[in-house]
Short mmCIF file of N, CA and C in Angstrom, two decimals:
data_model
loop_
_atom_site.label_atom_id
_atom_site.label_comp_id
_atom_site.label_asym_id
_atom_site.label_seq_id
_atom_site.Cartn_x
_atom_site.Cartn_y
_atom_site.Cartn_z
N UNK A 15 37.98 7.92 -12.21
CA UNK A 15 38.97 8.27 -11.20
C UNK A 15 38.26 8.76 -9.95
N UNK A 16 38.67 8.25 -8.81
CA UNK A 16 38.04 8.60 -7.55
C UNK A 16 38.46 9.99 -7.09
N UNK A 17 37.52 10.69 -6.50
CA UNK A 17 37.83 12.01 -5.98
C UNK A 17 38.52 11.88 -4.62
N UNK A 18 39.05 12.96 -4.16
CA UNK A 18 39.71 12.97 -2.85
C UNK A 18 38.72 12.59 -1.74
N UNK A 19 37.49 13.08 -1.86
CA UNK A 19 36.46 12.76 -0.87
C UNK A 19 36.21 11.25 -0.85
N UNK A 20 36.10 10.62 -2.01
CA UNK A 20 35.87 9.17 -2.08
C UNK A 20 37.04 8.40 -1.49
N UNK A 21 38.24 8.91 -1.64
CA UNK A 21 39.41 8.23 -1.09
C UNK A 21 39.47 8.34 0.44
N UNK A 22 39.03 9.48 0.98
CA UNK A 22 39.13 9.72 2.42
C UNK A 22 37.94 9.17 3.20
N UNK A 23 36.77 9.20 2.60
CA UNK A 23 35.56 8.79 3.31
C UNK A 23 34.96 7.58 2.61
N UNK A 24 34.90 6.49 3.34
CA UNK A 24 34.28 5.29 2.78
C UNK A 24 33.20 4.79 3.75
N UNK A 25 32.08 4.35 3.23
CA UNK A 25 31.01 3.88 4.13
C UNK A 25 31.42 2.59 4.84
N UNK A 26 31.12 2.53 6.14
CA UNK A 26 31.47 1.34 6.91
C UNK A 26 30.24 0.57 7.36
N UNK A 27 29.06 1.17 7.18
CA UNK A 27 27.82 0.51 7.60
C UNK A 27 26.74 0.80 6.57
N UNK A 28 25.76 -0.10 6.51
CA UNK A 28 24.64 0.12 5.62
C UNK A 28 23.76 1.24 6.17
N UNK A 29 22.98 1.84 5.29
CA UNK A 29 22.06 2.87 5.72
C UNK A 29 20.97 2.31 6.61
N UNK A 30 20.36 3.16 7.38
CA UNK A 30 19.30 2.72 8.28
C UNK A 30 18.11 2.21 7.47
N UNK A 31 17.53 1.13 7.92
CA UNK A 31 16.37 0.57 7.24
C UNK A 31 15.10 1.23 7.76
N UNK A 32 14.17 1.44 6.86
CA UNK A 32 12.90 2.01 7.24
C UNK A 32 12.04 0.95 7.93
N UNK A 33 11.26 1.36 8.91
CA UNK A 33 10.42 0.38 9.59
C UNK A 33 9.35 -0.17 8.65
N UNK A 34 9.01 -1.42 8.83
CA UNK A 34 7.98 -2.06 8.02
C UNK A 34 6.99 -2.73 8.97
N UNK A 35 6.24 -1.89 9.68
CA UNK A 35 5.32 -2.44 10.66
C UNK A 35 4.09 -1.55 10.82
N UNK A 36 3.12 -2.05 11.55
CA UNK A 36 1.87 -1.33 11.76
C UNK A 36 1.60 -1.22 13.26
N UNK A 37 1.17 -0.05 13.69
CA UNK A 37 0.83 0.19 15.09
C UNK A 37 -0.64 0.56 15.16
N UNK A 38 -1.35 -0.04 16.11
CA UNK A 38 -2.76 0.28 16.33
C UNK A 38 -2.90 0.97 17.68
N UNK A 39 -3.58 2.09 17.68
CA UNK A 39 -3.85 2.83 18.91
C UNK A 39 -5.35 2.74 19.18
N UNK A 40 -5.69 2.21 20.34
CA UNK A 40 -7.09 2.05 20.71
C UNK A 40 -7.49 3.25 21.56
N UNK A 41 -8.45 4.01 21.06
CA UNK A 41 -8.91 5.21 21.75
C UNK A 41 -8.30 6.44 21.10
N UNK A 42 -9.16 7.33 20.61
CA UNK A 42 -8.65 8.52 19.93
C UNK A 42 -8.99 9.79 20.70
N UNK A 43 -8.99 9.66 22.01
CA UNK A 43 -9.16 10.83 22.87
C UNK A 43 -7.85 11.60 22.95
N UNK A 44 -7.69 12.37 23.99
CA UNK A 44 -6.49 13.19 24.14
C UNK A 44 -5.23 12.34 24.23
N UNK A 45 -5.28 11.29 25.01
CA UNK A 45 -4.10 10.44 25.19
C UNK A 45 -3.80 9.66 23.92
N UNK A 46 -4.84 9.14 23.27
CA UNK A 46 -4.64 8.40 22.03
C UNK A 46 -4.05 9.27 20.93
N UNK A 47 -4.55 10.50 20.81
CA UNK A 47 -4.02 11.40 19.78
C UNK A 47 -2.59 11.82 20.12
N UNK A 48 -2.29 12.01 21.39
CA UNK A 48 -0.92 12.34 21.79
C UNK A 48 0.02 11.19 21.45
N UNK A 49 -0.44 9.96 21.69
CA UNK A 49 0.37 8.80 21.34
C UNK A 49 0.57 8.71 19.84
N UNK A 50 -0.49 8.97 19.07
CA UNK A 50 -0.39 8.92 17.61
C UNK A 50 0.59 9.95 17.08
N UNK A 51 0.54 11.15 17.61
CA UNK A 51 1.45 12.20 17.17
C UNK A 51 2.89 11.83 17.51
N UNK A 52 3.11 11.26 18.68
CA UNK A 52 4.46 10.85 19.08
C UNK A 52 4.99 9.74 18.17
N UNK A 53 4.14 8.77 17.85
CA UNK A 53 4.55 7.67 16.97
C UNK A 53 4.91 8.21 15.59
N UNK A 54 4.08 9.12 15.06
CA UNK A 54 4.35 9.68 13.74
C UNK A 54 5.61 10.55 13.74
N UNK A 55 5.79 11.32 14.80
CA UNK A 55 6.96 12.20 14.87
C UNK A 55 8.26 11.42 14.92
N UNK A 56 8.24 10.27 15.57
CA UNK A 56 9.45 9.45 15.69
C UNK A 56 9.63 8.50 14.51
N UNK A 57 8.62 8.40 13.65
CA UNK A 57 8.72 7.52 12.49
C UNK A 57 8.84 6.05 12.85
N UNK A 58 8.07 5.62 13.81
CA UNK A 58 8.19 4.25 14.31
C UNK A 58 7.49 3.21 13.45
N UNK A 59 6.63 3.64 12.52
CA UNK A 59 5.87 2.65 11.75
C UNK A 59 5.56 3.17 10.35
N UNK A 60 5.15 2.23 9.50
CA UNK A 60 4.69 2.57 8.16
C UNK A 60 3.19 2.84 8.14
N UNK A 61 2.46 2.12 8.96
CA UNK A 61 1.01 2.26 9.02
C UNK A 61 0.59 2.52 10.45
N UNK A 62 -0.38 3.41 10.60
CA UNK A 62 -0.91 3.73 11.92
C UNK A 62 -2.43 3.61 11.86
N UNK A 63 -3.00 2.75 12.69
CA UNK A 63 -4.44 2.56 12.74
C UNK A 63 -4.98 3.12 14.04
N UNK A 64 -6.04 3.90 13.93
CA UNK A 64 -6.71 4.47 15.10
C UNK A 64 -8.07 3.81 15.24
N UNK A 65 -8.36 3.28 16.43
CA UNK A 65 -9.61 2.56 16.68
C UNK A 65 -10.29 3.17 17.90
N UNK A 66 -11.60 3.36 17.80
CA UNK A 66 -12.36 3.86 18.93
C UNK A 66 -13.75 3.25 18.88
N UNK A 67 -14.39 3.10 20.04
CA UNK A 67 -15.73 2.52 20.08
C UNK A 67 -16.78 3.49 19.54
N UNK A 68 -16.49 4.76 19.59
CA UNK A 68 -17.41 5.77 19.06
C UNK A 68 -16.96 6.13 17.65
N UNK A 69 -17.74 5.71 16.65
CA UNK A 69 -17.35 5.90 15.26
C UNK A 69 -17.27 7.36 14.85
N UNK A 70 -18.04 8.24 15.49
CA UNK A 70 -18.03 9.65 15.10
C UNK A 70 -16.72 10.35 15.47
N UNK A 71 -15.90 9.76 16.30
CA UNK A 71 -14.60 10.35 16.65
C UNK A 71 -13.57 10.16 15.54
N UNK A 72 -13.77 9.16 14.70
CA UNK A 72 -12.78 8.84 13.68
C UNK A 72 -12.92 9.71 12.47
#
């Protein structure tokens, strides 16, 4: 038997889909790290790759 809530509220749209993509940020200096933090905070991708010419920065 359905509850009152089930009778009054019915879903009209599917749930939001999670992103299935990869973003690469070239350069891990101040701007690159700021971009990486923004991408992660907004949940824009599943994978995040950081690339820099200086290997010791990674």
